[in-house]
mmCIF file of C-alpha atoms and ligand atoms in Angstrom:
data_model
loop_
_atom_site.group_PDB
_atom_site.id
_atom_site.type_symbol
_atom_site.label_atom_id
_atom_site.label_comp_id
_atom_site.label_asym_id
_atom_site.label_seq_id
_atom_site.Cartn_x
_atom_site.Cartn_y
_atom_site.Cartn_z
ATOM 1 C CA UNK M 1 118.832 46.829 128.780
ATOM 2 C CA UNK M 2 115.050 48.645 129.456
ATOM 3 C CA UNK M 3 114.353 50.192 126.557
ATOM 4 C CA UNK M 4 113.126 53.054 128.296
ATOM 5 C CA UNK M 5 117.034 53.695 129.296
ATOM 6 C CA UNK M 6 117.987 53.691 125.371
ATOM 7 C CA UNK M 7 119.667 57.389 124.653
ATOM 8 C CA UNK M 8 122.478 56.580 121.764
ATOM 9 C CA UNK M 9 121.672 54.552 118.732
ATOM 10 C CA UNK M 10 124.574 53.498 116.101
ATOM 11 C CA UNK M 11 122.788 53.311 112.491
ATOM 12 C CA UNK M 12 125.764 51.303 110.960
ATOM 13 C CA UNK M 13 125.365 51.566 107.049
ATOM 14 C CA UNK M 14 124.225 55.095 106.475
ATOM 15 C CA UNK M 15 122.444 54.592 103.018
ATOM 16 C CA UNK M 16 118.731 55.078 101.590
ATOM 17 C CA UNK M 17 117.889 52.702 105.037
ATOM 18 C CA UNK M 18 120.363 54.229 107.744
ATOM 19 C CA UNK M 19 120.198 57.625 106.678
ATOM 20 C CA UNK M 20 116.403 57.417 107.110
ATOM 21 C CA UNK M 21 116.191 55.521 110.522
ATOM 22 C CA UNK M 22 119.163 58.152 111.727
ATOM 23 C CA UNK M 23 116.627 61.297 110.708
ATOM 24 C CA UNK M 24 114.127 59.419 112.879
ATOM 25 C CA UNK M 25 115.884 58.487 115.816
ATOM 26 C CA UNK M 26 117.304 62.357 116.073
ATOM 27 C CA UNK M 27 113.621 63.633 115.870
ATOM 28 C CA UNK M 28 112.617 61.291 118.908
ATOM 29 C CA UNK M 29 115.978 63.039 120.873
ATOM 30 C CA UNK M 30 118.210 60.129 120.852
ATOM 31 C CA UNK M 31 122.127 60.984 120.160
ATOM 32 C CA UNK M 32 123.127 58.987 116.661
ATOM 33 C CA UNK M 33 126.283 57.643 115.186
ATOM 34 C CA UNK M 34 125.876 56.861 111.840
ATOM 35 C CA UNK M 35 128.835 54.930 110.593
ATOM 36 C CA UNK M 36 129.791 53.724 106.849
ATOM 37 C CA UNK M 37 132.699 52.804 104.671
ATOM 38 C CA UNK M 38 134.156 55.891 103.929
ATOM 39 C CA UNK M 39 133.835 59.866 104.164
ATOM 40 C CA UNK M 40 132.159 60.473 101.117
ATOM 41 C CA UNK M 41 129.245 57.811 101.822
ATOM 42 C CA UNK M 42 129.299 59.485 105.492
ATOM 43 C CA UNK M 43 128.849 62.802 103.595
ATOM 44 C CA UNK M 44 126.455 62.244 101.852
ATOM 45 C CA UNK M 45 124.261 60.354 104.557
ATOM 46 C CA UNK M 46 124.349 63.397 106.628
ATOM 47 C CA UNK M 47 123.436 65.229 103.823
ATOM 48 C CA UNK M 48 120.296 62.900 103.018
ATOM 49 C CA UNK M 49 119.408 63.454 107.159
ATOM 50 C CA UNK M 50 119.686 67.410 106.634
ATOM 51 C CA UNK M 51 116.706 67.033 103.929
ATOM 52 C CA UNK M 52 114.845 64.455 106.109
ATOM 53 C CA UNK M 53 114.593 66.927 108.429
ATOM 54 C CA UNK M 54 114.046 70.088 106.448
ATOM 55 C CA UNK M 55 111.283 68.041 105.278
ATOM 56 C CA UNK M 56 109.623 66.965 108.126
ATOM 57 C CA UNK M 57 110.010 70.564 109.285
ATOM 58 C CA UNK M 58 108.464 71.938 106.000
ATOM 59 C CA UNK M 59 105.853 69.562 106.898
ATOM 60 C CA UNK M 60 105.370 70.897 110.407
ATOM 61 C CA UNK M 61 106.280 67.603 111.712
ATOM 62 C CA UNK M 62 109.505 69.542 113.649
ATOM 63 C CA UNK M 63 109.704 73.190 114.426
ATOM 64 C CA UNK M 64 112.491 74.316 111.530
ATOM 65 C CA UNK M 65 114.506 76.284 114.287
ATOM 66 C CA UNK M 66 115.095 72.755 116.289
ATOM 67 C CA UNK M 67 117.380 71.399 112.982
ATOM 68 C CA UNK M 68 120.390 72.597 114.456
ATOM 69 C CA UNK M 69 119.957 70.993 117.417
ATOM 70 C CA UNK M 70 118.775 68.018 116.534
ATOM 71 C CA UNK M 71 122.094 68.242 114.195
ATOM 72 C CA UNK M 72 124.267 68.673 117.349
ATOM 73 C CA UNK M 73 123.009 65.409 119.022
ATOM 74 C CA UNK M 74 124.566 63.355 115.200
ATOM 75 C CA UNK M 75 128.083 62.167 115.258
ATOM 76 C CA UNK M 76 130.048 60.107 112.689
ATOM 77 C CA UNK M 77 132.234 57.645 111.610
ATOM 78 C CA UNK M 78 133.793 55.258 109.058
ATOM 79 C CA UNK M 79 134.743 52.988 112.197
ATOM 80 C CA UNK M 80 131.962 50.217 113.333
ATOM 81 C CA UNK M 81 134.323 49.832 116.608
ATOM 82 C CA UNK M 82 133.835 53.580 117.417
ATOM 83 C CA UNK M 83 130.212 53.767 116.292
ATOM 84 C CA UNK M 84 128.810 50.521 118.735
ATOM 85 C CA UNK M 85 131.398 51.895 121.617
ATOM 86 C CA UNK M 86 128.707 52.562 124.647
ATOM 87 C CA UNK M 87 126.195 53.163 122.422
ATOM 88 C CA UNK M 88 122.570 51.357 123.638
ATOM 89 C CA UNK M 89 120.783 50.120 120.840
ATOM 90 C CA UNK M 90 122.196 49.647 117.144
ATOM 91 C CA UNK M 91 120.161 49.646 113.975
ATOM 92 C CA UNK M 92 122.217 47.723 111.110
ATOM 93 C CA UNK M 93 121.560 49.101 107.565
ATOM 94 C CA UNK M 94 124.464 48.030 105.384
ATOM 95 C CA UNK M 95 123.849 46.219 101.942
ATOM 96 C CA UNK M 96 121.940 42.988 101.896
ATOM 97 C CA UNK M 97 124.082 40.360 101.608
ATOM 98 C CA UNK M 98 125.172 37.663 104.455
ATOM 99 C CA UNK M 99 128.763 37.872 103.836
ATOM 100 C CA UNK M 100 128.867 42.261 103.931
ATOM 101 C CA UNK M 101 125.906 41.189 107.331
ATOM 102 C CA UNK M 102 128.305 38.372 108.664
ATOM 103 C CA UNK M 103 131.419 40.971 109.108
ATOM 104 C CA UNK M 104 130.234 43.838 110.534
ATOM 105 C CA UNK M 105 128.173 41.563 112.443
ATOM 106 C CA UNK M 106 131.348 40.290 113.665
ATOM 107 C CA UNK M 107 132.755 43.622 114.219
ATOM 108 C CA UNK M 108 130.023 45.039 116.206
ATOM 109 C CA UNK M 109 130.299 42.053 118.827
ATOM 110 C CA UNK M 110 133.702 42.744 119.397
ATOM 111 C CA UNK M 111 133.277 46.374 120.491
ATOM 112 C CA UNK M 112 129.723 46.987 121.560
ATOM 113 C CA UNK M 113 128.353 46.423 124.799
ATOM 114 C CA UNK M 114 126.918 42.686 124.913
ATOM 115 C CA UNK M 115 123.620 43.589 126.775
ATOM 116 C CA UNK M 116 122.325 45.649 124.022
ATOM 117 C CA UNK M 117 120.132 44.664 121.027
ATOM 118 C CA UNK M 118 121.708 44.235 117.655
ATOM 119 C CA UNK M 119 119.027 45.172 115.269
ATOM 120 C CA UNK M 120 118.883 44.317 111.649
ATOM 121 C CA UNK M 121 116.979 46.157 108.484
ATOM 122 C CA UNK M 122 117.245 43.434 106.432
ATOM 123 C CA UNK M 123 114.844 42.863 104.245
ATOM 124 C CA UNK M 124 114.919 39.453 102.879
ATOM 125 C CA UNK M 125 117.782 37.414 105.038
ATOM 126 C CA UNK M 126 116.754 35.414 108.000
ATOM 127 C CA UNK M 127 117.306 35.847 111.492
ATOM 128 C CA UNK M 128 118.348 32.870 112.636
ATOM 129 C CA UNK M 129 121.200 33.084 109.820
ATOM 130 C CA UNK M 130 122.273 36.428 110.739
ATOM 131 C CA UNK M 131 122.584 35.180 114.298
ATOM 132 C CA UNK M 132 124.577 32.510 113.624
ATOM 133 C CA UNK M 133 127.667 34.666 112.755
ATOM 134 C CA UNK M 134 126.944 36.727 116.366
ATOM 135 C CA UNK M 135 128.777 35.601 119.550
ATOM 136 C CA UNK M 136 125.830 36.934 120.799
ATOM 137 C CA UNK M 137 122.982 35.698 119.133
ATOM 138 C CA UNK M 138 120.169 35.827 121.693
ATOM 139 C CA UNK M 139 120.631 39.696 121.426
ATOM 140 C CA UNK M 140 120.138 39.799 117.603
ATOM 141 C CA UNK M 141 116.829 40.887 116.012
ATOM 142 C CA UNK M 142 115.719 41.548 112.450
ATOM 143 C CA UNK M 143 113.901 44.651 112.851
ATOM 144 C CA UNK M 144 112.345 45.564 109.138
ATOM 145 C CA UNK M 145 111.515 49.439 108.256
ATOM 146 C CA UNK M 146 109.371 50.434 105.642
ATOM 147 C CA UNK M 147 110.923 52.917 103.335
ATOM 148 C CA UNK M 148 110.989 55.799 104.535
ATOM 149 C CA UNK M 149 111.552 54.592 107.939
ATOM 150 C CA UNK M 150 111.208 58.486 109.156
ATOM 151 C CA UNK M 151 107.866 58.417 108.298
ATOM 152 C CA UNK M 152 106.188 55.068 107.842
ATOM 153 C CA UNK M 153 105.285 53.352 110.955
ATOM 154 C CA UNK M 154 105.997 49.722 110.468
ATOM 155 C CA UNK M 155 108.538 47.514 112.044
ATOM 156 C CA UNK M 156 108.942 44.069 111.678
ATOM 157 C CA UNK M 157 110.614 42.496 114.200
ATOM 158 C CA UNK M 158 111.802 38.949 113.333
ATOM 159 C CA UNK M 159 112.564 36.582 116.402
ATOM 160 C CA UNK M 160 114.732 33.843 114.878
ATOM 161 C CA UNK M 161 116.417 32.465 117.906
ATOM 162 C CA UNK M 162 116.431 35.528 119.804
ATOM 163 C CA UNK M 163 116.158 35.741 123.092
ATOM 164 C CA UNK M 164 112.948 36.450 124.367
ATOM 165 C CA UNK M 165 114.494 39.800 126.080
ATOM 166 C CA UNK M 166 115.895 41.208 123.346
ATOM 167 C CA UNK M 167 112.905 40.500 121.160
ATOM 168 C CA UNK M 168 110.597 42.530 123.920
ATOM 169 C CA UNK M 169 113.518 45.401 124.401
ATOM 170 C CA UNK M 170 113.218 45.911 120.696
ATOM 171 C CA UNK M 171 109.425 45.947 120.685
ATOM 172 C CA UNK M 172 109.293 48.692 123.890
ATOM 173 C CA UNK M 173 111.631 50.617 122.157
ATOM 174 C CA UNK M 174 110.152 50.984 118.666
ATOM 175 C CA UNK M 175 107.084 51.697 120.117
ATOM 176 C CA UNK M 176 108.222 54.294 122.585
ATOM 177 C CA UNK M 177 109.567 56.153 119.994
ATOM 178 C CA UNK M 178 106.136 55.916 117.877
ATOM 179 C CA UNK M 179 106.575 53.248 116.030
ATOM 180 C CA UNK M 180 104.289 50.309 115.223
ATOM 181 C CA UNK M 181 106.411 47.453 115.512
ATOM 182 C CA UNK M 182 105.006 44.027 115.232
ATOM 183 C CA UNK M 183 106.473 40.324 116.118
ATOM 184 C CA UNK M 184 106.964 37.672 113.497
ATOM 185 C CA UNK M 185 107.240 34.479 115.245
ATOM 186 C CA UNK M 186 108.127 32.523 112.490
ATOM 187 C CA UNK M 187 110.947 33.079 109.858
ATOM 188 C CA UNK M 188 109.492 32.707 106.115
ATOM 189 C CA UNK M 189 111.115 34.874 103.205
ATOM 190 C CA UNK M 190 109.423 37.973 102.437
ATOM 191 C CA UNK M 191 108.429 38.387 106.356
ATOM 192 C CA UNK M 192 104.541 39.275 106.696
ATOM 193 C CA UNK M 193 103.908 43.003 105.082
ATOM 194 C CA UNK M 194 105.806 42.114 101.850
ATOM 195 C CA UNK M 195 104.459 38.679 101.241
ATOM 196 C CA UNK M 196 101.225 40.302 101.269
ATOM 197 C CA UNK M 197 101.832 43.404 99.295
ATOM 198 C CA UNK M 198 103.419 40.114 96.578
ATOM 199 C CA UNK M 199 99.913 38.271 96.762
ATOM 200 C CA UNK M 200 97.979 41.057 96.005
ATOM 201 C CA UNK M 201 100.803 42.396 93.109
ATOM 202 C CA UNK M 202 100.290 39.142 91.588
ATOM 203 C CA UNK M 203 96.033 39.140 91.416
ATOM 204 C CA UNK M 204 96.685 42.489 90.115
ATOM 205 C CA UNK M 205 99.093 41.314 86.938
ATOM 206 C CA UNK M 206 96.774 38.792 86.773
ATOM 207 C CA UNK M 207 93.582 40.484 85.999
ATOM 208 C CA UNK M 208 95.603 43.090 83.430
ATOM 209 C CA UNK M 209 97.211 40.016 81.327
ATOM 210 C CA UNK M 210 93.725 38.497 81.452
ATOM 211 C CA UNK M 211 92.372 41.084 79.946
ATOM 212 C CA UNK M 212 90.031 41.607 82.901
ATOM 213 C CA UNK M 213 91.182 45.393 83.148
ATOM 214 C CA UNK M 214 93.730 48.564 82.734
ATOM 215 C CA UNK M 215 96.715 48.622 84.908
ATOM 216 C CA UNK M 216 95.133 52.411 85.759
ATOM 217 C CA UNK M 217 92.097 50.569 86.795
ATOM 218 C CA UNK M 218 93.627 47.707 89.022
ATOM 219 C CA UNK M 219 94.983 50.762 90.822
ATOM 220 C CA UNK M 220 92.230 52.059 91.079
ATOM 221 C CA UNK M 221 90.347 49.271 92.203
ATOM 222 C CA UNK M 222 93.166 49.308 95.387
ATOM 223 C CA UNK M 223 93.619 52.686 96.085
ATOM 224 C CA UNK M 224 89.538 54.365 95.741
ATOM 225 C CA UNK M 225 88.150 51.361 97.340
ATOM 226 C CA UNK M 226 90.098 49.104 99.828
ATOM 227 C CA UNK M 227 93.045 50.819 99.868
ATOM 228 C CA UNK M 228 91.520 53.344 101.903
ATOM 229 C CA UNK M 229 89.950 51.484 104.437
ATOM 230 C CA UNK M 230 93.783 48.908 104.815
ATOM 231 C CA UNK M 231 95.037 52.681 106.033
ATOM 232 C CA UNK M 232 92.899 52.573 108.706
ATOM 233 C CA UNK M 233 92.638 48.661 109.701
ATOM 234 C CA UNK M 234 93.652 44.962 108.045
ATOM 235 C CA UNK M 235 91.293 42.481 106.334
ATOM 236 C CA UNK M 236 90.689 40.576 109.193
ATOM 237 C CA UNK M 237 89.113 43.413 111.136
ATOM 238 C CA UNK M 238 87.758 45.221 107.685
ATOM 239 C CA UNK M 239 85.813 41.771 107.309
ATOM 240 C CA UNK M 240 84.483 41.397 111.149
ATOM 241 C CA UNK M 241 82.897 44.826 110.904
ATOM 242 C CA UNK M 242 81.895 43.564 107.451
ATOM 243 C CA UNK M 243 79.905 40.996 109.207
ATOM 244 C CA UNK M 244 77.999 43.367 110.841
ATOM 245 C CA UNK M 245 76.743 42.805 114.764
ATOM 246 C CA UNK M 246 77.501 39.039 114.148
ATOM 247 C CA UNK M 247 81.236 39.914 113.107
ATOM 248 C CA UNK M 248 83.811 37.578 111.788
ATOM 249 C CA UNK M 249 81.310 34.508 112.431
ATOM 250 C CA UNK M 250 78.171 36.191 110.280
ATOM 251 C CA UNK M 251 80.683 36.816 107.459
ATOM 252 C CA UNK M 252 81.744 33.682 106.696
ATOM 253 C CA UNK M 253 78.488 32.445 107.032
ATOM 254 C CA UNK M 254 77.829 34.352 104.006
ATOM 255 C CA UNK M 255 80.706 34.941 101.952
ATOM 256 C CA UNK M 256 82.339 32.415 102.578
ATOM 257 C CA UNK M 257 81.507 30.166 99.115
ATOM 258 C CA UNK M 258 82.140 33.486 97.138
ATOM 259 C CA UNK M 259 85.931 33.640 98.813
ATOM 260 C CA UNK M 260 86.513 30.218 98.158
ATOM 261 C CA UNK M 261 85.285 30.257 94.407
ATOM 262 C CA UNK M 262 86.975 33.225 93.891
ATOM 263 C CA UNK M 263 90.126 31.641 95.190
ATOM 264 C CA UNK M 264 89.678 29.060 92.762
ATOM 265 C CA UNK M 265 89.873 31.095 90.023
ATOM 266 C CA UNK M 266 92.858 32.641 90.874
ATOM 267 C CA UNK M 267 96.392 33.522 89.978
ATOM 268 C CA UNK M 268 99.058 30.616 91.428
ATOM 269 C CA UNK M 269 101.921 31.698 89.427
ATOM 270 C CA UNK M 270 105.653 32.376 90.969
ATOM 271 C CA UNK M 271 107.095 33.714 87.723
ATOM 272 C CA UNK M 272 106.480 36.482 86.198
ATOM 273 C CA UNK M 273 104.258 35.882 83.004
ATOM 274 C CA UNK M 274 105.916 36.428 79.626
ATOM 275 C CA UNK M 275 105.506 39.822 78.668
ATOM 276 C CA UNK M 276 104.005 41.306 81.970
ATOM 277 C CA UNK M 277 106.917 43.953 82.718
ATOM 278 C CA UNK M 278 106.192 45.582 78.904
ATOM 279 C CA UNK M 279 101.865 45.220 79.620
ATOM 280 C CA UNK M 280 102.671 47.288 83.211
ATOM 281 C CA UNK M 281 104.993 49.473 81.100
ATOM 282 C CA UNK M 282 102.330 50.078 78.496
ATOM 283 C CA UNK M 283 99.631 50.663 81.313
ATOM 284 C CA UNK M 284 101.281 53.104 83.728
ATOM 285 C CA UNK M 285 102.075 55.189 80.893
ATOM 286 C CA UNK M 286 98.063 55.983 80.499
ATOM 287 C CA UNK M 287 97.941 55.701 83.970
ATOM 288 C CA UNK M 288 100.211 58.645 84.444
ATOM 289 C CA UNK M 289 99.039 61.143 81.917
ATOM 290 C CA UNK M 290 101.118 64.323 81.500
ATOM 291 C CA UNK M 291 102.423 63.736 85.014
ATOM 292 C CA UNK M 292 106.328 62.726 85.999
ATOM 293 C CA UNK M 293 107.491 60.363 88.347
ATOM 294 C CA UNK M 294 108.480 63.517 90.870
ATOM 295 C CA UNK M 295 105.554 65.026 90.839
ATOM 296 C CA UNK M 296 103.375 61.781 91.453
ATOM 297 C CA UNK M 297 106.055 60.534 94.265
ATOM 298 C CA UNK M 298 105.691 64.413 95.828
ATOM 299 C CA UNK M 299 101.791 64.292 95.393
ATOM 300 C CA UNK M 300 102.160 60.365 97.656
ATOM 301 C CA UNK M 301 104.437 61.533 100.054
ATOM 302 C CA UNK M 302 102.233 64.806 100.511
ATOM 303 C CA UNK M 303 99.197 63.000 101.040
ATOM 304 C CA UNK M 304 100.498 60.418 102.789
ATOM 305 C CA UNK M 305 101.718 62.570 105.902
ATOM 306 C CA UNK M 306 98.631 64.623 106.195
ATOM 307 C CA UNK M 307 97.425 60.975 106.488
ATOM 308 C CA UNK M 308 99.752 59.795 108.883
ATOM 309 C CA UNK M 309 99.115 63.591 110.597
ATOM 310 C CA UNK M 310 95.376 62.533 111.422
ATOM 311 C CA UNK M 311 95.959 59.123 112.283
ATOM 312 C CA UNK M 312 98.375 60.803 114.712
ATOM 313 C CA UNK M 313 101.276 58.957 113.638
ATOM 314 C CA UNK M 314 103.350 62.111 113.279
HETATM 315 N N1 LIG P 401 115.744 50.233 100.394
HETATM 316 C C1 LIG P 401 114.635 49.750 100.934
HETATM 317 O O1 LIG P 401 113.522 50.004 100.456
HETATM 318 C C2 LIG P 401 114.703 48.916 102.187
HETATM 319 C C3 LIG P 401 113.553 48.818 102.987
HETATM 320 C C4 LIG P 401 113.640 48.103 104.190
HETATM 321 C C5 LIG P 401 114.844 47.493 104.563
HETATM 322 N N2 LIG P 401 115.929 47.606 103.763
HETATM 323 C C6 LIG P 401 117.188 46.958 104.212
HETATM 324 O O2 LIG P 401 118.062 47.947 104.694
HETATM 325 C C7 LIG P 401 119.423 47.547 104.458
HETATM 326 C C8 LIG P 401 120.136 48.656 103.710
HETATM 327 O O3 LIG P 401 119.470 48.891 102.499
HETATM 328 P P1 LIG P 401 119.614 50.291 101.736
HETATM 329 O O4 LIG P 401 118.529 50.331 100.735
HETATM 330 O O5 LIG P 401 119.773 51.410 102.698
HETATM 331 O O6 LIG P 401 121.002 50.062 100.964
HETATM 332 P P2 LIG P 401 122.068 51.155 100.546
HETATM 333 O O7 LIG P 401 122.904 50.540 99.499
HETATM 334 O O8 LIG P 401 121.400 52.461 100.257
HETATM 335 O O9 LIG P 401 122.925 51.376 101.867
HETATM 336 C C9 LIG P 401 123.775 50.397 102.395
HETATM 337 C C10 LIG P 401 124.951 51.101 103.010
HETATM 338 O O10 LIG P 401 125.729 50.134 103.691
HETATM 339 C C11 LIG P 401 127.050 50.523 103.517
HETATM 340 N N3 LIG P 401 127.981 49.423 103.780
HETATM 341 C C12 LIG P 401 128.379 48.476 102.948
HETATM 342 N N4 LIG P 401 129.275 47.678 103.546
HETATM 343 C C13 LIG P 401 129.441 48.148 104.770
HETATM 344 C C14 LIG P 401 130.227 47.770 105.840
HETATM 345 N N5 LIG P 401 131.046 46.719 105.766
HETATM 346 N N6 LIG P 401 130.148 48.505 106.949
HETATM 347 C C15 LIG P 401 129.306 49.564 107.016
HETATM 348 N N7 LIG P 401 128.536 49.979 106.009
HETATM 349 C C16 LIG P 401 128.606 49.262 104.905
HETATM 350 C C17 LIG P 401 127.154 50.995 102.090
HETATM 351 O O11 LIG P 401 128.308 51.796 101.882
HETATM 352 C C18 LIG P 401 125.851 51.773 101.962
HETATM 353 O O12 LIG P 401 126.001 53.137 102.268
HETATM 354 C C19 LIG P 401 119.359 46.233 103.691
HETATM 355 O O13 LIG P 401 119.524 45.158 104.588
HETATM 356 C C20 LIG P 401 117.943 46.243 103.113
HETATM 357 O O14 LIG P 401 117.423 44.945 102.916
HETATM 358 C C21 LIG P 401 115.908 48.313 102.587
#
């Protein structure tokens, strides 16, 4: 399968995950199936895809009169058999757990078509055990969304023992349809963009239960300094600019000692320190003054697609 001749998608598990990637996939004109246990879930996925894409049409991301057609191109189901039948890519989103994974895994392979990629959302469970329970395993992927998937670029794709095919069909398609997938050659838990998003959670418990400083002012550390400039570009190429004409070679000529003392000095931990959840508690109270949870998450997502608006990504 080209991923070029990809029209119908089957998002099997229509929660948070599937409801999201089934909102994207209709703005990008694909036909979708969404598929889940029963007609209530099924209900209320396609109610959760009406407000993705009132949303991204109050956000003049879609033109609001193209809803209803966009609606027309959505079917759905409560059968995985009749969800997967001729359809040319599926996205698996149902709840992460091998044994829920390993049956409609199961299911899938004995109705869809067998030269299609089988992608999976999973967060956390490998690849190469997910395609152990496929008849087809060369055609399995894990490809990982960031929440919201209808809005934040990101895709992980996780070989495993994929074939090499499937694992470049996946690729060609996320990106055709304006993604920014990348390829994780190696299985390790966590992938790549949530291992790192753990390191950096951990200095930043760190410093508070050392006293160092305010929960408000570890987040602010991130998001007015770096934080800014990891929207744009990652360390590696934040630190070769940082190195001036010279680039990545000039800057470890110089900070190299400070990296590796600070390193040194560092959190190691891989528990939680006693009484870290009530000192983050404590801190994001100050940290949120007077306002609510809503009105901070509206104020992010806001801001975030004007920010995804100029780096084009919508
Ligand atoms: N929530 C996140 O932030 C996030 C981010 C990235 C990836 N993921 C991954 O996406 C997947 C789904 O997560 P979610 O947060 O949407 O969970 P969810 O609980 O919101 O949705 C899972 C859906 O799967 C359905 N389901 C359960 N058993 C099923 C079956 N046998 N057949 C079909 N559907 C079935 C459930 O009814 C439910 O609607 C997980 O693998 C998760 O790791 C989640």
């Amino acid at each position: 399968m080209k991923a070029k001749e990809i029209r119908k998608v089957a998002c099997i598990g229509a929660g948070t995950i599937g409801s999201s990637w089934a909102a994207y996939f209709l703005v990008k004109g694909l036909n979708v199936t969404i598929q889940d246990v029963n007609g209530e879930l099924i209900g209320n996925s396609e109610k959760r895809i009406l407000g993705f894409l009132k949303s991204m049409a109050e956000k003049g991301i879609i033109p609001m009169e193209s809803i209803a057609s966009l609606q027309n191109n959505l079917t759905s189901t409560t059968s995985i058999a009749e969800a997967v039948k001729d359809v040319d890519f599926i996205q698996e989103s149902t709840l992460e757990k091998y044994e829920i994974k390993k049956g409609v895994i199961e299911e899938i392979d004995s109705s869809a078509r067998n030269d299609i990629v089988l992608s999976s959302s999973s967060s956390g469970l490998l690849a190469s055990k997910l395609q152990e329970y496929s008849r087809y395993p060369g055609r399995l992927v894990v490809g990982h969304p960031f929440n919201p998937p209808h809005i934040i670029p990101l895709v992980e794709i996780i070989k495993g023992n994929a074939d090499e095919d499937a694992v470049q069909c996946a690729y060609d398609f996320y990106k055709e349809i304006g993604k920014v997938p990348i390829i994780i050659n190696k299985e390790v838990p966590g992938h790549v963009a949530n291992r790192i998003q753990a390191a950096l959670w951990r200095e930043s418990i760190d410093l508070v239960m050392n006293g160092v400083c305010s929960v408000k002012d570890v987040d602010a550390a991130v998001a007015f300094g770096p934080g800014l400039r990891w929207a744009l570009m990652g360390p590696n190429m934040i630190f070769n600019l940082g190195g001036g004409p010279g680039g990545i070679e000039a800057f470890f000529g110089q900070f190299k000692p400070a990296f590796e003392s600070w390193w040194k000095d560092m959190a190691t931990w891989n528990e939680f320190p006693e009484g870290s959840k009530e000192a983050l508690k404590e801190g994001l109270k100050e940290e949120m003054g007077d306002r609510d949870m809503q009105e901070i998450a509206e104020w992010r997502d806001d801001k975030l697609i004007n920010l995804l608006k100029i780096l084009k990504y919508v």
